[in-house]
Amino acid sequence: MRLLTHNMLSSNIKGVTNGFPLALEVTKLVTKPVDFNPDFLKNMLLKVEWKALVEASRAMGYAELPEQTEPSMVESEEFLRKFHHALLELHLEEGSLVCPQTGRKFPVCKGIPNMLLHEDEV
Amino acid sequence: MSSRPEIQAPPEIFYNDDEARKYTSSSRIIEIQAKLSERALELLALPEDGVPRLLLDIGCGSGLSGETLTESGHQWVGLDISQSMLDVAVEREVEGDLILGDMGQGLALRPGVVDGAISISAVQWLCNADKSSHDPRKRLKAFFESLYRSLSRGARAVLQVYPENVAQRELILSFAMRAGFAGGIVVDYPHSSKSRKEYLVLTCGPPSLSSATPQGIGEDADCSNDESSEDEENQAVCVSDRHRPRKKQKLNKKTKGRQWVLKKKEQMRKKGNAVPPDSRYTARKRKDHF
């Protein structure tokens, strides 16, 4: 699972009002190279919750992302490369996602998060 | 369609290891899936500016439909309820991310993040109640509401469905409309029973020119008439014979007659079968019993 997906996932357990962002518990991570595409990144920069991405990338052991973004940074390839690496190349292979409100753990196995809810959580 | 997988078992059980492997090793299924997802992508009508979009594939299975998305350069996230199908997808090293989840529980996504959603032959599963806790209406509602939330404004969702009957199609569509979607059903090849395919083309946001439902392939200009006349046919009420006057019923009744019976009996005799002898009672109607 890439951090791109992590940045979109939110816990949808019944009664949870703020299920974003899910905390990361990393057991195993892998890095897979992906083609660099600045257009996609510029498009995604508007959608990504930056703070959640920075925290998630730190949990994955990558601390190169700046705390804040500015519109001018889009032009810097160095910044885009870092963003690209954090967003698309870091994969969480084994571990779990933790709901911020209830502490419920969603296990991640072979890179696939299990978001199935129990009957009493729907 | 006699062997609908929907009536055999719940999806997470029907698509077990065997079925998942079968699904992905059959070149026929791969071809159909690729064609369906190409058409879905076409109906999605993403702006052609070469910028990759973030798409959602609902019921991605082993990632056959996702491959089409990757080929056209988009990033995608797939959701499926069958672990076995996702395992095959991991083996095939698909480009998109995979999530194990149940669309009937609502999509666990942040609002407004997805640029478009496709779904190939998946949504009709929601009409089944596979567990005692399942209520198709609640599950359809949860699915469409969460889909509406997660799509960005003006984004489209193209859901290819195999509804079992008219009622099921109407049910799915009505819940989509209730969630706030604009759009309708596009039918490709409406005159063919085999290659007929239905797509729900839904647009997030108020109806506008861009949200007008596109034309299906292989249909004439009067396709909408065709659609409605077909519905009428299905809903037409049969006039029961017993409400007709007795006399008319008698007149309309055509029996084969004595001559015909004698001819048949003769034929059977020639074949060597045991046939009762002809008499004045042959081919006579039995007395009415009360």
Coordinates of C-alpha atoms in Angstrom, one line a residue:
Chain A
M1 CA 0.0 0.0 0.0
R2 CA 1.4 3.4 -1.0
L3 CA 1.1 6.5 1.1
L4 CA -1.2 7.9 -1.7
T5 CA -3.8 5.3 -0.7
H6 CA -3.1 5.9 3.0
N7 CA -3.8 9.6 2.4
M8 CA -7.2 8.8 1.0
L9 CA -8.3 6.1 3.5
S10 CA -10.4 7.0 6.5
S11 CA -12.0 4.9 9.0
N12 CA -15.8 4.4 8.4
I13 CA -16.7 2.6 11.6
K14 CA -20.3 3.6 12.7
G15 CA -20.2 6.6 15.0
V16 CA -16.7 7.7 14.1
T17 CA -16.8 11.4 13.1
N18 CA -13.1 12.0 12.4
G19 CA -11.6 8.8 11.0
F20 CA -8.7 10.6 9.3
P21 CA -5.7 10.1 9.3
L22 CA -5.2 6.5 10.2
A23 CA -2.0 6.0 12.2
L24 CA 0.6 3.7 10.8
E25 CA 2.2 0.7 12.5
V26 CA 5.0 -0.5 10.3
T27 CA 6.3 -4.0 10.5
K28 CA 7.8 -4.3 7.0
L29 CA 8.2 -1.8 4.2
V30 CA 9.4 -2.0 0.7
T31 CA 10.4 0.6 -1.9
K32 CA 9.4 0.1 -5.6
P33 CA 10.6 2.5 -8.3
V34 CA 7.8 4.3 -10.2
D35 CA 8.0 6.5 -13.3
F36 CA 8.2 10.2 -12.3
N37 CA 5.3 12.3 -13.6
P38 CA 5.3 16.0 -12.6
D39 CA 1.8 16.6 -14.0
F40 CA 0.2 14.0 -11.8
L41 CA 2.1 15.2 -8.8
K42 CA 1.0 18.8 -9.3
N43 CA -2.6 17.6 -9.6
M44 CA -2.3 15.5 -6.4
L45 CA -0.6 18.2 -4.4
L46 CA -4.0 20.0 -4.3
K47 CA -5.7 17.0 -3.0
V48 CA -3.3 15.5 -0.5
E49 CA -3.6 16.3 3.2
W50 CA 0.0 17.5 3.6
K51 CA 0.2 17.1 7.4
A52 CA -1.0 13.5 7.2
L53 CA 1.5 12.7 4.4
V54 CA 4.4 14.2 6.4
E55 CA 3.5 12.2 9.5
A56 CA 3.0 9.0 7.5
S57 CA 6.3 9.3 5.7
R58 CA 8.1 9.9 9.0
A59 CA 6.4 6.7 10.4
M60 CA 7.9 5.0 7.3
G61 CA 11.3 6.3 8.1
Y62 CA 11.5 9.0 5.4
A63 CA 11.9 12.5 6.9
E64 CA 12.8 14.6 3.8
L65 CA 9.5 16.2 3.3
P66 CA 9.1 19.9 4.5
E67 CA 6.6 20.7 7.2
Q68 CA 4.7 23.2 5.0
T69 CA 4.1 23.6 1.2
E70 CA 4.0 26.7 -0.8
P71 CA 2.7 27.2 -4.3
S72 CA 6.1 28.1 -5.6
M73 CA 7.5 24.7 -4.5
V74 CA 5.7 23.1 -7.4
E75 CA 8.4 24.4 -9.8
S76 CA 11.2 22.8 -7.9
E77 CA 12.0 19.4 -9.3
E78 CA 13.9 18.5 -6.1
F79 CA 10.8 19.0 -4.1
L80 CA 8.6 17.1 -6.6
R81 CA 11.1 14.2 -6.5
K82 CA 10.8 13.9 -2.7
F83 CA 7.0 14.2 -2.9
H84 CA 7.0 11.5 -5.6
H85 CA 9.1 9.2 -3.5
A86 CA 7.0 9.6 -0.4
L87 CA 3.7 9.4 -2.3
L88 CA 4.2 6.6 -4.7
E89 CA 7.4 4.6 -4.0
L90 CA 7.1 3.8 -0.3
H91 CA 5.0 0.7 0.2
L92 CA 3.7 -0.6 3.5
E93 CA 3.9 -4.3 3.1
E94 CA 3.1 -5.6 6.6
G95 CA 1.7 -3.7 9.6
S96 CA -1.5 -2.1 10.5
L97 CA -3.6 1.1 10.3
V98 CA -5.1 2.4 13.5
C99 CA -8.3 4.3 13.7
P100 CA -7.6 7.7 15.4
Q101 CA -10.8 7.8 17.4
T102 CA -11.5 4.2 18.4
G103 CA -8.0 2.6 18.2
R104 CA -9.4 -0.2 16.1
K105 CA -6.6 -1.8 14.1
F106 CA -7.0 -2.6 10.4
P107 CA -4.3 -5.2 9.5
V108 CA -2.2 -4.8 6.4
C109 CA -1.1 -8.1 4.9
K110 CA 0.9 -8.5 1.7
G111 CA 0.4 -4.8 1.1
I112 CA -3.4 -5.1 1.2
P113 CA -5.2 -3.3 4.0
N114 CA -8.2 -5.2 5.4
M115 CA -10.9 -2.6 5.8
L116 CA -13.7 -5.1 6.3
L117 CA -15.9 -4.1 9.3
H118 CA -17.5 -6.4 11.8
E119 CA -21.2 -6.5 11.9
D120 CA -21.5 -4.3 15.0
E121 CA -19.3 -1.6 13.4
V122 CA -21.6 -1.0 10.4
Chain B
M1 CA -28.6 -16.4 -17.8
S2 CA -29.1 -19.5 -15.8
S3 CA -25.8 -19.6 -13.9
R4 CA -25.6 -16.2 -12.3
P5 CA -22.8 -16.3 -9.8
E6 CA -24.9 -13.9 -7.6
I7 CA -27.3 -16.7 -6.8
Q8 CA -24.8 -19.3 -5.9
A9 CA -22.8 -17.9 -3.0
P10 CA -21.7 -14.6 -1.5
P11 CA -18.8 -12.9 -3.4
E12 CA -16.1 -13.5 -0.8
I13 CA -17.0 -17.2 -0.9
F14 CA -17.8 -17.7 -4.6
Y15 CA -14.5 -16.1 -5.7
N16 CA -12.3 -18.6 -3.8
D17 CA -8.8 -19.6 -4.9
D18 CA -10.0 -21.9 -7.7
E19 CA -12.5 -19.5 -9.1
A20 CA -10.0 -16.6 -8.9
R21 CA -7.4 -18.6 -10.8
K22 CA -10.1 -19.7 -13.4
Y23 CA -11.2 -16.1 -13.8
T24 CA -7.7 -14.9 -14.6
S25 CA -6.5 -17.7 -16.8
S26 CA -9.5 -17.7 -19.1
S27 CA -8.5 -15.6 -22.2
R28 CA -12.2 -15.1 -23.0
I29 CA -12.9 -13.5 -19.6
I30 CA -9.8 -11.4 -19.9
E31 CA -10.9 -10.1 -23.3
I32 CA -14.4 -9.3 -22.1
Q33 CA -13.1 -7.6 -19.0
A34 CA -10.7 -5.5 -21.0
K35 CA -13.4 -4.5 -23.5
L36 CA -15.8 -3.5 -20.7
S37 CA -13.2 -1.5 -18.8
E38 CA -12.1 0.3 -22.0
R39 CA -15.7 1.3 -22.7
A40 CA -16.2 2.3 -19.1
L41 CA -13.1 4.5 -19.3
E42 CA -14.5 6.0 -22.5
L43 CA -17.8 6.8 -20.8
L44 CA -15.9 8.3 -17.9
A45 CA -15.0 11.1 -20.3
L46 CA -11.9 12.4 -18.5
P47 CA -10.4 15.5 -19.9
E48 CA -7.8 14.7 -22.5
D49 CA -4.9 16.7 -21.3
G50 CA -2.5 13.9 -20.7
V51 CA -2.5 14.4 -16.9
P52 CA -2.9 11.1 -15.1
R53 CA -5.9 11.0 -12.8
L54 CA -6.6 9.1 -9.6
L55 CA -9.3 6.6 -10.3
L56 CA -11.2 4.1 -8.1
D57 CA -11.9 0.6 -9.3
I58 CA -14.8 -0.9 -7.3
G59 CA -14.8 -4.7 -7.4
C60 CA -11.4 -4.7 -9.0
G61 CA -11.0 -8.5 -8.5
S62 CA -7.7 -9.7 -9.9
G63 CA -7.0 -6.3 -11.5
L64 CA -8.0 -7.1 -15.1
S65 CA -9.9 -3.8 -15.3
G66 CA -7.1 -2.0 -13.5
E67 CA -4.7 -3.0 -16.2
T68 CA -6.7 -1.0 -18.8
L69 CA -6.4 2.0 -16.5
T70 CA -2.7 1.6 -16.1
E71 CA -2.3 1.3 -19.9
S72 CA -4.0 4.7 -20.3
G73 CA -1.6 6.1 -17.8
H74 CA -3.8 6.6 -14.8
Q75 CA -3.2 5.8 -11.1
W76 CA -5.8 3.7 -9.5
V77 CA -6.9 2.2 -6.2
G78 CA -8.9 -1.0 -6.3
L79 CA -11.4 -2.3 -3.8
D80 CA -12.6 -5.9 -3.6
I81 CA -14.2 -8.2 -1.0
S82 CA -12.5 -11.4 -2.1
Q83 CA -9.1 -12.1 -0.6
S84 CA -8.4 -14.8 -3.2
M85 CA -8.9 -12.4 -6.1
L86 CA -6.7 -9.8 -4.5
D87 CA -4.0 -12.4 -3.9
V88 CA -4.0 -13.2 -7.7
A89 CA -3.8 -9.4 -8.3
V90 CA -0.7 -9.2 -6.1
E91 CA 0.8 -12.2 -7.9
R92 CA 0.2 -10.4 -11.3
E93 CA 2.0 -7.3 -9.9
V94 CA -0.7 -4.8 -10.8
E95 CA 0.3 -1.2 -10.6
G96 CA -2.6 0.0 -8.5
D97 CA -3.1 -0.3 -4.8
L98 CA -5.5 -2.8 -3.4
I99 CA -7.9 -2.6 -0.5
L100 CA -9.9 -5.5 1.0
G101 CA -13.2 -4.0 1.7
D102 CA -17.0 -4.4 1.3
M103 CA -18.6 -1.7 -0.8
G104 CA -21.9 -2.3 1.0
Q105 CA -20.3 -1.0 4.2
G106 CA -19.5 2.2 2.5
L107 CA -16.2 3.2 1.0
A108 CA -13.6 4.2 3.6
L109 CA -12.4 7.2 1.7
R110 CA -11.8 10.9 2.5
P111 CA -14.3 13.2 0.8
G112 CA -13.6 14.6 -2.7
V113 CA -10.3 12.8 -3.4
V114 CA -11.2 10.6 -6.4
D115 CA -11.2 11.9 -10.0
G116 CA -13.5 9.1 -11.3
A117 CA -14.7 5.6 -10.5
I118 CA -15.3 2.6 -12.6
S119 CA -16.8 -0.7 -11.6
I120 CA -17.1 -3.8 -13.8
S121 CA -19.9 -6.3 -13.1
A122 CA -19.9 -5.7 -9.4
V123 CA -22.7 -3.5 -8.2
Q124 CA -25.5 -6.1 -8.7
W125 CA -24.0 -8.1 -5.9
L126 CA -25.3 -5.4 -3.5
C127 CA -28.9 -6.5 -4.3
N128 CA -28.3 -9.8 -2.5
A129 CA -28.7 -10.4 1.2
D130 CA -26.1 -13.0 1.9
K131 CA -26.1 -12.6 5.7
S132 CA -28.9 -12.0 8.1
S133 CA -27.4 -8.6 8.9
H134 CA -27.5 -7.6 5.2
D135 CA -30.3 -5.3 4.0
P136 CA -29.8 -4.6 0.2
R137 CA -31.4 -1.2 0.5
K138 CA -29.2 -0.1 3.4
R139 CA -26.1 -1.4 1.6
L140 CA -27.0 0.3 -1.7
K141 CA -27.6 3.5 0.2
A142 CA -24.3 3.3 2.1
F143 CA -22.4 2.5 -1.1
F144 CA -23.8 5.3 -3.3
E145 CA -23.6 7.9 -0.5
S146 CA -20.0 7.1 0.3
L147 CA -19.2 7.1 -3.5
Y148 CA -20.8 10.5 -3.9
R149 CA -18.8 11.9 -1.0
S150 CA -15.5 10.5 -2.2
L151 CA -15.8 11.8 -5.8
S152 CA -14.6 15.3 -6.6
R153 CA -17.1 17.7 -7.9
G154 CA -18.1 17.1 -11.5
A155 CA -16.4 13.7 -11.5
R156 CA -18.1 10.7 -13.0
A157 CA -18.7 7.1 -12.0
V158 CA -19.3 4.5 -14.6
L159 CA -20.7 1.3 -13.2
Q160 CA -21.2 -1.7 -15.5
V161 CA -23.9 -3.9 -14.1
Y162 CA -25.8 -7.1 -14.8
P163 CA -29.2 -6.5 -13.2
E164 CA -31.2 -9.7 -12.9
N165 CA -34.5 -8.0 -13.9
V166 CA -36.1 -4.6 -14.4
A167 CA -36.9 -4.2 -10.7
Q168 CA -33.3 -4.7 -9.8
R169 CA -32.1 -2.1 -12.3
E170 CA -34.6 0.4 -11.1
L171 CA -33.6 -0.2 -7.5
I172 CA -29.9 0.4 -8.2
L173 CA -30.7 3.5 -10.2
S174 CA -33.1 4.9 -7.6
F175 CA -30.6 4.7 -4.9
A176 CA -28.0 6.4 -7.1
M177 CA -30.3 9.2 -7.7
R178 CA -31.3 9.5 -4.1
A179 CA -27.6 9.9 -3.2
G180 CA -27.5 13.0 -5.4
F181 CA -26.0 11.6 -8.6
A182 CA -27.2 12.8 -12.0
G183 CA -27.2 10.6 -15.0
G184 CA -28.7 7.4 -16.2
I185 CA -28.2 4.1 -17.9
V186 CA -26.4 3.7 -21.2
V187 CA -27.2 0.4 -23.0
D188 CA -24.7 -0.9 -25.6
Y189 CA -26.1 -3.3 -28.2
P190 CA -29.7 -3.2 -26.8
H191 CA -30.9 -5.6 -29.5
S192 CA -28.5 -8.4 -28.7
S193 CA -29.2 -10.6 -25.8
K194 CA -25.5 -11.7 -25.5
S195 CA -23.5 -8.6 -26.0
R196 CA -26.1 -6.3 -24.4
K197 CA -24.2 -4.3 -21.7
E198 CA -25.6 -1.8 -19.3
Y199 CA -23.6 1.0 -17.8
L200 CA -24.8 3.4 -15.1
V201 CA -23.2 6.7 -15.9
L202 CA -23.4 8.9 -12.9
T203 CA -22.2 12.4 -12.5
C204 CA -21.4 14.0 -9.1
G205 CA -23.1 17.4 -8.8
P206 CA -26.2 19.1 -10.3
P207 CA -27.4 18.1 -13.8
S208 CA -25.7 20.1 -16.5
L209 CA -24.8 19.8 -20.2
S210 CA -21.8 17.7 -19.4
S211 CA -23.8 15.3 -17.2
A212 CA -26.1 14.4 -20.1
T213 CA -26.1 10.6 -20.5
P214 CA -24.0 9.6 -23.6
Q215 CA -25.4 7.4 -26.4
G216 CA -24.9 3.6 -26.2
I217 CA -23.2 1.7 -29.0
G218 CA -25.3 -0.2 -31.6
E219 CA -28.6 1.5 -30.9
D220 CA -30.7 3.6 -33.1
A221 CA -32.0 7.1 -32.6
D222 CA -35.2 5.8 -31.1
C223 CA -33.4 3.8 -28.5
S224 CA -35.2 5.5 -25.6
N225 CA -38.5 4.4 -27.1
D226 CA -37.1 0.9 -27.4
E227 CA -36.1 0.9 -23.8
S228 CA -39.5 2.0 -22.6
S229 CA -41.5 -0.3 -24.8
E230 CA -39.4 -3.2 -23.6
D231 CA -40.2 -2.2 -20.0
E232 CA -43.9 -2.1 -20.9
E233 CA -43.7 -5.5 -22.3
N234 CA -42.3 -6.9 -19.1
Q235 CA -44.8 -5.2 -17.0
A236 CA -47.8 -5.9 -19.2
V237 CA -50.6 -7.6 -17.3
C238 CA -52.0 -10.8 -18.9
V239 CA -55.7 -10.8 -19.2
S240 CA -56.9 -14.0 -17.6
D241 CA -59.2 -16.2 -19.6
R242 CA -61.7 -16.7 -16.8
H243 CA -62.9 -13.2 -17.1
R244 CA -64.1 -13.7 -20.6
P245 CA -67.7 -14.8 -21.4
R246 CA -68.2 -18.5 -21.4
K247 CA -69.4 -18.7 -25.0
K248 CA -66.4 -17.0 -26.4
Q249 CA -64.1 -19.4 -24.6
K250 CA -65.9 -22.3 -26.2
L251 CA -65.6 -20.8 -29.6
N252 CA -61.9 -20.1 -29.3
K253 CA -61.1 -23.6 -28.1
K254 CA -59.7 -25.7 -31.0
T255 CA -59.4 -29.4 -30.4
K256 CA -57.7 -31.7 -32.8
G257 CA -60.8 -33.7 -33.6
R258 CA -61.8 -37.3 -34.2
Q259 CA -60.1 -37.6 -37.6
W260 CA -56.7 -36.6 -36.1
V261 CA -57.0 -39.0 -33.2
L262 CA -57.8 -41.9 -35.6
K263 CA -54.9 -41.0 -37.8
K264 CA -52.5 -41.0 -34.8
K265 CA -53.8 -44.3 -33.5
E266 CA -53.3 -45.8 -37.0
Q267 CA -49.7 -44.5 -37.0
M268 CA -49.0 -46.1 -33.6
R269 CA -50.4 -49.4 -34.7
K270 CA -48.1 -49.4 -37.7
K271 CA -45.2 -48.9 -35.3
G272 CA -46.3 -52.0 -33.4
N273 CA -47.5 -50.2 -30.3
A274 CA -50.4 -51.5 -28.2
V275 CA -53.3 -49.3 -29.1
P276 CA -56.9 -49.7 -27.8
P277 CA -59.4 -50.5 -30.5
D278 CA -61.5 -47.7 -32.1
S279 CA -65.1 -47.3 -30.9
R280 CA -67.8 -44.7 -30.8
Y281 CA -66.2 -43.3 -27.6
T282 CA -62.9 -42.5 -29.3
A283 CA -61.9 -38.8 -29.1
R284 CA -65.0 -38.0 -27.2
K285 CA -64.8 -35.4 -24.4
R286 CA -65.1 -36.7 -20.9
K287 CA -68.1 -35.8 -18.8
D288 CA -67.6 -32.7 -16.7
H289 CA -67.1 -33.5 -13.0
F290 CA -68.1 -31.3 -10.2

